[in-house]
Coordinates of C-alpha atoms in Angstrom, one line a residue:
Chain A
W182 CA -39.2 30.5 -27.3
A183 CA -36.0 28.7 -26.7
T184 CA -36.6 25.0 -26.8
A185 CA -33.8 22.7 -26.5
S186 CA -33.4 20.9 -29.8
T187 CA -32.4 17.6 -28.1
P188 CA -33.4 17.1 -24.6
S189 CA -30.0 16.5 -22.9
P190 CA -29.4 14.9 -19.6
S191 CA -28.5 17.1 -16.8
P192 CA -24.7 17.9 -16.7
P193 CA -22.6 15.6 -14.6
S194 CA -22.9 16.9 -11.1
G195 CA -19.2 17.5 -10.7
L196 CA -19.5 20.8 -12.6
C197 CA -22.4 22.3 -10.6
S198 CA -21.9 21.4 -7.0
P199 CA -18.8 21.3 -4.8
P200 CA -17.0 18.0 -5.5
P201 CA -16.3 15.5 -2.7
P202 CA -13.0 16.3 -1.0
P203 CA -10.1 14.3 -2.2
P204 CA -8.8 11.6 0.2
L205 CA -5.8 13.5 1.6
S206 CA -4.3 14.3 5.0
I207 CA -5.9 12.3 7.7
G208 CA -6.8 13.6 11.1
S209 CA -6.4 17.3 10.4
D210 CA -9.3 19.8 10.6
Q211 CA -9.7 20.4 7.0
V212 CA -10.8 23.9 6.1
R213 CA -13.3 23.9 3.3
C214 CA -12.7 26.3 0.5
R215 CA -15.3 25.7 -2.2
G216 CA -15.4 22.1 -1.2
F217 CA -11.7 21.7 -1.2
D218 CA -9.3 21.8 1.7
L219 CA -6.5 24.1 1.5
T220 CA -3.9 21.4 1.4
F221 CA -4.9 20.9 -2.2
P222 CA -2.8 22.8 -4.6
P223 CA -4.8 25.8 -5.8
I224 CA -4.0 28.0 -8.8
S225 CA -1.2 30.0 -7.2
L226 CA 0.1 33.4 -7.9
Q227 CA 3.4 33.1 -9.7
P228 CA 6.3 35.4 -8.8
V229 CA 6.3 39.0 -10.1
G230 CA 2.6 39.2 -10.1
E231 CA 2.1 36.9 -13.0
A232 CA -1.3 35.5 -11.9
G233 CA -2.8 32.2 -13.1
A234 CA -5.1 34.3 -15.3
D235 CA -2.2 35.7 -17.2
R236 CA -0.9 32.3 -17.9
A237 CA -4.4 31.2 -18.9
R238 CA -4.6 34.1 -21.3
A239 CA -1.2 33.3 -22.7
H240 CA -2.1 29.7 -23.0
G241 CA -5.3 30.7 -24.8
R242 CA -3.2 32.3 -27.4
R243 CA -0.5 29.7 -27.6
I244 CA -2.9 26.8 -27.6
S245 CA -2.6 25.9 -31.2
G246 CA -6.3 26.0 -31.9
Q247 CA -7.6 26.1 -35.4
T248 CA -8.1 29.6 -36.7
S249 CA -11.5 31.3 -36.3
L250 CA -12.6 34.8 -36.9
G251 CA -15.5 37.2 -36.7
I252 CA -16.5 40.3 -38.5
K253 CA -19.2 42.9 -37.5
A254 CA -20.8 44.5 -40.5
A255 CA -23.3 47.3 -40.5
N256 CA -26.3 45.0 -40.8
G257 CA -25.1 41.8 -39.2
V258 CA -22.3 39.7 -37.9
V259 CA -20.4 36.7 -39.4
I260 CA -18.3 34.2 -37.6
A261 CA -16.3 31.5 -39.3
T262 CA -13.7 28.8 -38.5
E263 CA -11.7 26.2 -40.2
K264 CA -12.8 22.7 -39.6
K265 CA -9.9 20.4 -39.9
L266 CA -10.7 16.9 -38.7
P267 CA -8.1 14.4 -37.6
S268 CA -8.9 11.9 -40.3
I269 CA -11.1 11.4 -43.4
L270 CA -12.7 8.6 -41.4
V271 CA -14.4 11.1 -39.1
D272 CA -18.0 11.8 -39.9
E273 CA -18.0 15.5 -40.5
T274 CA -21.7 15.9 -39.8
S275 CA -21.1 14.9 -36.2
V276 CA -18.9 17.9 -35.6
Q277 CA -20.3 21.4 -35.3
K278 CA -17.8 24.0 -34.1
I279 CA -20.2 26.9 -34.5
Q280 CA -23.0 26.7 -32.0
S281 CA -26.0 28.9 -31.2
L282 CA -26.5 30.0 -27.6
T283 CA -29.9 31.6 -28.1
P284 CA -31.8 32.1 -31.4
N285 CA -30.1 35.4 -31.8
I286 CA -26.6 34.7 -30.5
G287 CA -24.0 32.4 -32.0
V288 CA -20.5 31.4 -30.8
V289 CA -17.3 30.0 -32.3
Y290 CA -14.1 29.0 -30.6
S291 CA -10.4 28.3 -30.9
G292 CA -8.9 25.9 -28.5
M293 CA -10.1 22.8 -26.8
G294 CA -13.4 21.3 -28.0
P295 CA -14.4 19.6 -24.8
D296 CA -14.0 22.8 -22.8
F297 CA -16.0 24.6 -25.5
R298 CA -19.0 22.2 -25.1
V299 CA -19.0 22.8 -21.4
L300 CA -19.2 26.6 -21.8
V301 CA -21.9 26.3 -24.5
R302 CA -24.1 24.2 -22.2
K303 CA -23.5 26.6 -19.3
S304 CA -24.2 29.7 -21.4
R305 CA -27.4 28.2 -22.8
K306 CA -28.6 27.6 -19.3
Q307 CA -27.8 31.0 -18.2
A308 CA -29.6 32.5 -21.1
Q309 CA -32.7 30.5 -20.3
Q310 CA -32.5 31.4 -16.6
Y311 CA -32.4 35.1 -17.6
Y312 CA -35.5 34.7 -19.7
R313 CA -37.3 32.9 -16.9
L314 CA -36.5 35.7 -14.5
Y315 CA -37.1 38.8 -16.7
K316 CA -39.3 37.5 -19.4
E317 CA -37.0 39.1 -21.9
T318 CA -34.4 37.6 -24.2
I319 CA -31.0 38.1 -22.8
P320 CA -29.0 40.9 -24.3
V321 CA -25.7 39.9 -25.9
T322 CA -23.6 41.9 -23.4
Q323 CA -25.2 40.2 -20.5
L324 CA -24.6 36.7 -21.8
V325 CA -21.0 37.6 -22.6
R326 CA -20.6 38.9 -19.1
E327 CA -22.0 35.8 -17.5
T328 CA -20.0 33.4 -19.6
A329 CA -16.8 35.4 -19.0
A330 CA -17.6 35.2 -15.3
V331 CA -17.6 31.5 -15.4
M332 CA -14.3 31.4 -17.2
Q333 CA -12.8 33.8 -14.6
E334 CA -14.0 31.6 -11.8
F335 CA -12.0 28.7 -13.1
T336 CA -8.9 30.8 -13.0
Q337 CA -9.3 31.6 -9.4
S338 CA -10.8 28.5 -7.8
G339 CA -8.8 25.8 -6.3
G340 CA -8.5 22.4 -7.9
V341 CA -9.6 23.4 -11.4
R342 CA -7.8 24.7 -14.4
P343 CA -8.8 27.5 -16.7
F344 CA -10.8 26.8 -19.9
G345 CA -8.5 26.3 -22.9
V346 CA -10.7 28.2 -25.3
S347 CA -11.1 31.7 -26.6
L348 CA -14.7 32.5 -27.7
L349 CA -16.1 34.8 -30.3
I350 CA -19.7 35.5 -29.5
A351 CA -21.8 37.1 -32.2
G352 CA -25.3 38.4 -31.7
Y353 CA -27.9 40.8 -32.8
D354 CA -30.2 42.5 -30.2
D355 CA -31.7 45.9 -29.6
N356 CA -28.2 47.4 -29.6
G357 CA -27.6 46.2 -33.1
P358 CA -25.0 43.7 -34.3
Q359 CA -22.3 42.8 -31.8
L360 CA -19.2 40.8 -31.6
Y361 CA -17.3 39.9 -28.5
Q362 CA -14.2 38.0 -27.8
V363 CA -13.8 36.2 -24.5
D364 CA -10.4 34.9 -23.4
P365 CA -9.5 32.1 -21.0
S366 CA -8.7 34.7 -18.4
G367 CA -12.4 35.8 -18.5
S368 CA -11.6 39.2 -20.0
Y369 CA -13.8 40.2 -22.9
F370 CA -13.9 43.1 -25.4
S371 CA -16.2 44.1 -28.2
W372 CA -14.6 43.9 -31.6
K373 CA -15.3 45.2 -35.0
A374 CA -13.4 42.3 -36.4
S375 CA -11.2 39.7 -34.7
A376 CA -9.4 36.5 -35.2
M377 CA -8.1 33.8 -32.8
G378 CA -6.1 30.6 -33.0
K379 CA -3.0 29.6 -34.9
N380 CA -3.0 32.2 -37.6
V381 CA -4.2 35.1 -35.5
S382 CA -1.5 37.7 -36.4
N383 CA -1.8 37.2 -40.1
A384 CA -5.5 37.1 -40.0
K385 CA -5.8 40.2 -37.9
T386 CA -3.4 42.1 -40.3
F387 CA -5.5 41.0 -43.2
L388 CA -8.7 42.0 -41.5
E389 CA -7.3 45.4 -40.6
K390 CA -6.6 46.1 -44.2
R391 CA -10.0 45.0 -45.4
Y392 CA -12.3 46.2 -42.7
T393 CA -14.5 49.3 -43.4
E394 CA -17.0 50.7 -41.0
D395 CA -20.0 50.6 -43.4
M396 CA -19.4 47.1 -44.6
E397 CA -22.3 45.1 -45.8
L398 CA -22.8 41.6 -44.4
D399 CA -22.3 39.9 -47.7
D400 CA -19.0 41.6 -48.1
A401 CA -18.1 40.6 -44.6
I402 CA -18.8 37.0 -45.4
H403 CA -16.6 37.2 -48.5
T404 CA -13.9 38.8 -46.4
A405 CA -14.2 36.2 -43.7
I406 CA -13.7 33.4 -46.2
L407 CA -10.7 35.1 -47.8
T408 CA -9.1 35.6 -44.4
L409 CA -9.5 31.9 -43.7
K410 CA -8.1 31.1 -47.1
E411 CA -5.0 33.2 -46.3
G412 CA -3.8 31.0 -43.5
Y413 CA -5.4 27.7 -44.6
E414 CA -2.9 24.9 -45.0
G415 CA -4.3 22.8 -47.8
Q416 CA -7.2 23.2 -50.1
I417 CA -10.0 25.2 -48.6
S418 CA -13.6 24.1 -49.6
A419 CA -17.1 24.3 -48.3
N420 CA -16.7 21.1 -46.4
N421 CA -13.7 22.1 -44.3
I422 CA -14.9 25.5 -42.9
E423 CA -17.9 26.6 -41.0
I424 CA -19.7 29.8 -41.3
G425 CA -22.4 31.4 -39.2
V426 CA -24.3 34.6 -39.7
I427 CA -26.8 36.8 -37.9
R428 CA -28.7 39.5 -39.7
A429 CA -31.3 42.1 -38.8
D430 CA -33.8 39.3 -38.6
R431 CA -32.1 38.3 -35.4
E432 CA -31.9 34.6 -36.3
F433 CA -28.5 32.9 -36.0
K434 CA -28.0 30.7 -39.0
Y435 CA -25.4 28.5 -40.6
V436 CA -24.2 29.3 -44.1
Y437 CA -24.2 26.1 -46.1
K438 CA -24.2 27.2 -49.7
V439 CA -21.5 29.6 -50.7
N440 CA -20.7 30.8 -54.1
Y441 CA -17.8 28.6 -55.0
A442 CA -16.2 31.4 -57.0
V443 CA -15.1 32.9 -53.7
F444 CA -12.8 30.1 -53.1
T445 CA -11.0 30.3 -56.4
A446 CA -10.8 34.0 -56.6
T447 CA -7.7 35.7 -55.3
Chain B
M59 CA 13.0 30.6 -9.7
S60 CA 10.4 28.2 -11.0
R61 CA 8.5 30.6 -13.3
G62 CA 8.8 28.2 -16.1
S63 CA 8.0 24.9 -14.3
G64 CA 4.6 25.8 -12.9
A65 CA 5.2 24.7 -9.3
G66 CA 5.8 21.1 -10.5
Y67 CA 2.2 20.0 -10.2
D68 CA 1.4 20.0 -13.9
R69 CA 2.5 16.4 -14.2
H70 CA 0.4 15.2 -11.3
I71 CA -2.9 16.8 -11.8
T72 CA -4.6 18.2 -14.9
I73 CA -3.4 21.8 -14.9
F74 CA -1.7 23.4 -17.8
S75 CA 2.0 23.1 -18.3
P76 CA 4.0 26.2 -19.4
E77 CA 3.6 25.1 -23.0
G78 CA -0.1 24.8 -22.7
R79 CA -0.2 20.9 -22.4
L80 CA -2.2 18.7 -20.1
Y81 CA 0.3 16.0 -19.2
Q82 CA -2.2 13.9 -17.3
V83 CA -4.4 13.7 -20.3
E84 CA -1.4 12.7 -22.5
Y85 CA -0.5 10.0 -19.9
A86 CA -4.1 8.8 -20.0
F87 CA -3.7 8.1 -23.8
K88 CA -0.5 6.2 -23.0
A89 CA -2.4 4.1 -20.5
V90 CA -4.9 3.2 -23.2
K91 CA -2.0 1.8 -25.3
S92 CA -0.6 0.0 -22.3
A93 CA -3.4 -2.5 -22.3
G94 CA -1.8 -4.0 -25.4
V95 CA -5.0 -4.4 -27.2
T96 CA -6.2 -3.0 -30.6
S97 CA -9.8 -2.4 -31.4
I98 CA -11.5 -1.6 -34.7
G99 CA -14.9 -0.1 -35.5
V100 CA -16.6 0.1 -38.9
R101 CA -19.9 1.7 -39.8
G102 CA -21.7 0.4 -42.9
K103 CA -24.8 1.6 -44.6
D104 CA -27.2 0.3 -41.9
S105 CA -25.0 -1.7 -39.6
V106 CA -22.0 -1.1 -37.3
C107 CA -19.4 -3.6 -36.3
V108 CA -16.6 -3.4 -33.7
V109 CA -14.0 -6.1 -33.1
T110 CA -11.2 -6.3 -30.5
Q111 CA -8.6 -8.7 -29.5
K112 CA -9.3 -11.0 -26.6
K113 CA -6.1 -11.6 -24.8
V114 CA -6.3 -14.1 -22.0
P115 CA -3.0 -13.8 -20.0
D116 CA -3.3 -17.0 -18.1
K117 CA -4.8 -20.4 -19.1
L118 CA -6.3 -20.8 -15.7
L119 CA -8.4 -17.7 -16.2
D120 CA -12.1 -18.2 -16.9
D121 CA -12.1 -16.6 -20.4
T122 CA -15.8 -16.0 -20.4
S123 CA -15.3 -13.3 -17.8
I124 CA -12.8 -11.4 -19.8
T125 CA -14.5 -8.9 -22.1
H126 CA -14.1 -5.4 -23.4
L127 CA -17.5 -5.3 -24.9
F128 CA -20.5 -4.2 -22.9
S129 CA -24.1 -3.5 -23.5
I130 CA -25.3 -0.2 -22.3
T131 CA -28.9 -0.9 -23.3
K132 CA -30.4 -3.6 -25.5
Y133 CA -29.7 -1.4 -28.5
T134 CA -26.4 0.3 -27.7
G135 CA -23.0 -1.2 -27.1
L136 CA -19.8 0.1 -25.8
L137 CA -16.3 -1.2 -26.6
A138 CA -13.8 0.0 -24.0
T139 CA -10.1 0.0 -24.9
G140 CA -7.6 0.5 -22.1
L141 CA -7.7 -0.1 -18.4
T142 CA -10.4 -2.6 -17.6
A143 CA -11.2 -1.2 -14.2
D144 CA -11.8 2.2 -15.6
A145 CA -13.8 0.7 -18.3
R146 CA -16.2 -1.1 -15.9
S147 CA -16.7 2.1 -13.9
L148 CA -17.5 4.0 -17.1
V149 CA -19.9 1.3 -18.3
S150 CA -21.6 1.2 -15.0
Q151 CA -22.3 4.9 -15.0
A152 CA -23.3 4.9 -18.7
R153 CA -25.8 2.1 -18.0
N154 CA -27.3 4.2 -15.2
E155 CA -27.4 7.2 -17.4
A156 CA -29.1 5.5 -20.3
A157 CA -31.7 3.9 -18.0
E158 CA -32.5 7.3 -16.4
F159 CA -32.8 8.9 -19.8
R160 CA -35.3 6.2 -20.9
K161 CA -37.3 6.7 -17.8
K162 CA -37.2 10.5 -17.9
W163 CA -37.9 11.1 -21.6
G164 CA -39.7 8.0 -22.7
Y165 CA -37.4 6.9 -25.5
E166 CA -34.0 5.2 -25.8
M167 CA -31.0 7.3 -25.3
P168 CA -29.6 8.0 -28.8
V169 CA -26.0 7.0 -29.4
D170 CA -24.7 10.4 -30.0
V171 CA -26.3 11.7 -26.8
L172 CA -24.6 8.9 -24.8
A173 CA -21.3 9.6 -26.5
K174 CA -21.6 13.2 -25.6
W175 CA -22.4 12.4 -22.0
I176 CA -19.3 10.2 -21.8
A177 CA -17.1 12.8 -23.4
D178 CA -18.4 15.6 -21.1
K179 CA -17.7 13.4 -18.1
A180 CA -14.2 12.9 -19.4
Q181 CA -13.8 16.7 -19.8
I182 CA -14.6 17.2 -16.2
Y183 CA -11.7 14.9 -15.2
T184 CA -9.4 17.0 -17.4
Q185 CA -10.5 20.2 -15.7
H186 CA -11.0 19.4 -12.0
A187 CA -8.0 18.3 -10.0
Y188 CA -9.8 15.9 -7.8
M189 CA -10.2 13.1 -10.3
R190 CA -7.8 11.7 -12.8
P191 CA -8.9 11.1 -16.4
L192 CA -10.0 7.6 -17.2
G193 CA -7.6 5.4 -19.2
V194 CA -10.2 4.3 -21.6
V195 CA -11.2 5.0 -25.2
A196 CA -14.8 4.2 -25.5
M197 CA -16.4 3.3 -28.9
V198 CA -20.1 3.6 -28.6
L199 CA -22.2 1.9 -31.3
G200 CA -25.8 1.6 -32.0
Y201 CA -28.6 2.0 -34.5
D202 CA -30.4 5.3 -34.4
E203 CA -34.0 5.6 -35.7
E204 CA -33.3 8.9 -37.4
K205 CA -29.6 8.7 -38.3
N206 CA -29.2 5.0 -39.0
A207 CA -26.0 3.3 -38.0
Q208 CA -23.9 5.3 -35.6
L209 CA -20.3 4.8 -34.4
F210 CA -18.8 7.3 -31.9
K211 CA -15.4 7.3 -30.3
C212 CA -14.8 9.2 -27.0
D213 CA -11.3 9.6 -25.6
P214 CA -9.8 10.7 -22.3
A215 CA -9.4 14.3 -23.4
G216 CA -13.2 14.7 -23.8
H217 CA -13.2 14.7 -27.6
F218 CA -15.8 12.7 -29.4
F219 CA -16.6 12.4 -33.0
G220 CA -18.8 10.2 -35.2
H221 CA -16.8 7.9 -37.4
K222 CA -17.2 6.0 -40.6
A223 CA -14.5 3.7 -39.3
T224 CA -12.0 4.1 -36.5
S225 CA -9.6 2.3 -34.3
A226 CA -8.2 2.5 -30.8
G227 CA -5.4 0.9 -28.7
L228 CA -1.9 -0.2 -29.4
K229 CA -1.9 -0.3 -33.2
E230 CA -4.3 2.6 -33.6
Q231 CA -2.4 4.5 -36.2
E232 CA -1.7 1.6 -38.5
A233 CA -5.3 0.5 -38.3
I234 CA -6.5 4.0 -39.2
N235 CA -4.2 4.1 -42.2
F236 CA -5.6 0.7 -43.4
L237 CA -9.2 1.9 -42.9
E238 CA -8.6 5.2 -44.6
K239 CA -7.6 3.4 -47.7
K240 CA -10.7 1.3 -47.5
M241 CA -13.1 4.1 -46.8
K242 CA -11.6 6.6 -49.2
D243 CA -14.6 6.8 -51.5
S244 CA -17.1 6.6 -48.7
P245 CA -18.4 3.2 -49.6
Q246 CA -21.7 2.0 -48.2
F247 CA -21.0 -1.5 -46.8
S248 CA -23.5 -4.1 -46.2
Y249 CA -23.7 -6.0 -43.0
D250 CA -21.4 -8.8 -44.1
E251 CA -19.0 -6.4 -45.7
T252 CA -18.9 -4.3 -42.6
V253 CA -17.9 -7.3 -40.5
Q254 CA -15.4 -8.5 -43.1
I255 CA -13.7 -5.1 -43.2
A256 CA -13.4 -4.9 -39.4
I257 CA -11.9 -8.3 -39.0
S258 CA -9.5 -8.0 -41.9
A259 CA -8.4 -4.6 -40.6
L260 CA -7.5 -6.2 -37.3
Q261 CA -5.8 -9.1 -39.0
S262 CA -3.7 -6.9 -41.4
V263 CA -2.6 -4.6 -38.6
L264 CA -1.6 -7.3 -36.2
Q265 CA -0.4 -9.5 -38.9
E266 CA -1.8 -12.8 -37.8
D267 CA -4.8 -14.8 -38.5
F268 CA -7.2 -15.2 -35.6
K269 CA -9.0 -18.2 -34.2
A270 CA -12.5 -17.5 -33.2
T271 CA -11.5 -17.5 -29.6
E272 CA -9.0 -14.8 -29.9
I273 CA -11.2 -12.0 -31.0
E274 CA -14.5 -10.7 -29.8
G275 CA -16.9 -8.5 -31.7
R276 CA -20.4 -7.0 -31.7
C277 CA -22.6 -5.7 -34.4
C278 CA -25.6 -3.5 -34.4
E279 CA -28.3 -3.5 -37.0
E280 CA -31.6 -2.0 -37.7
R281 CA -34.3 -3.0 -35.3
R282 CA -32.4 -5.8 -33.7
P283 CA -31.0 -5.8 -30.2
C284 CA -27.3 -5.3 -30.3

């Protein structure tokens, strides 16, 4: 079922296999630890138990990523993000911040774009491997778990840094609509509605006021846009946000045409 | 008592600083500027043009051997701004990758796929401690069968975007300001106009007229080798 839309070359090998050891101390018996010798500075535990993961999580919040959010409605999930490009010279069709991991799971991020691409690629492969093994499409919880495990690995392994992204993974499977947020530390939770990035506290307050348990998806889309509009610096329009939805038909889709009245309404 | 300073390694390898910055990546951007060269790229309706300065530091040098422009395949070019050694390494790997792609899949590697590959490689260097980021901003250009003229810019941080026009190097910001004014209404330039805009952007930013020997450029057009 899942065919890659563009056949992409295999990821550079540095990500999947132990990298060659750095040219360091000569003559010593270098103990290999995941391909690195222990003279190389690993992520160390900071005093008072503040582990690298904590810092990663803190950084995930402090990293001034563009605001993104997700809302789980009764009959679907919507995820949205602002898409602010560094210059009008940038071709906006070349940038897609919301990506699908499988036909029924989509993801949006706040933080570092390059790190996000790596995670998307890895997650897609994991989903495909799951299907190959079990001949069943991967449940949302399992994909979230495996993605989070990758992120956690990078907080504990030597010679690498944590991923500078927080992810919002939205999917629809046999357990209904689901929304998960994964932090740089690798911890994840299921959310009814969540926001990440620069404007997170205002956005979450706004969402808390507006969220109801029996929300319909179209209301949720409306609320998502209004929440983005709250914290948006400048003029919001259909060209500088991205919205993705998944309904009971279990197909993750982008929303391209939105009723413009939403943007001008208060 | 170094809870705030992160064991001091955050300037030497790419791990996060307490404020959430990657110093090595920032230094890589500075290295790009240190080459002292500015490059411009412009995408027209069905052609792409890049130009860059050609600075020959010594008259005894053989100036035919000095170049920042490289072919990756017959149909794709790469303009590398920054450290030339890193540029050559990147070009060599990109050529290999494009050739393998052609062999494996039976068609030429599209420009955006190549740009993504370069950017993903750059991202690895920002995340793994064993390699430093490359001090190169790569502008990849070519003509794609489906998407017409393409111009992509990949930087040491692993970002890559498609551009209507862009710049890299020492006077990057001034050039982008100039180009933003020209491209404001998304004009569709012809081949000649594209070349003209690129060269005049470089001239206006560096505030000098060029002799033909002082700049080098490359254009990609439909169905013609670059």
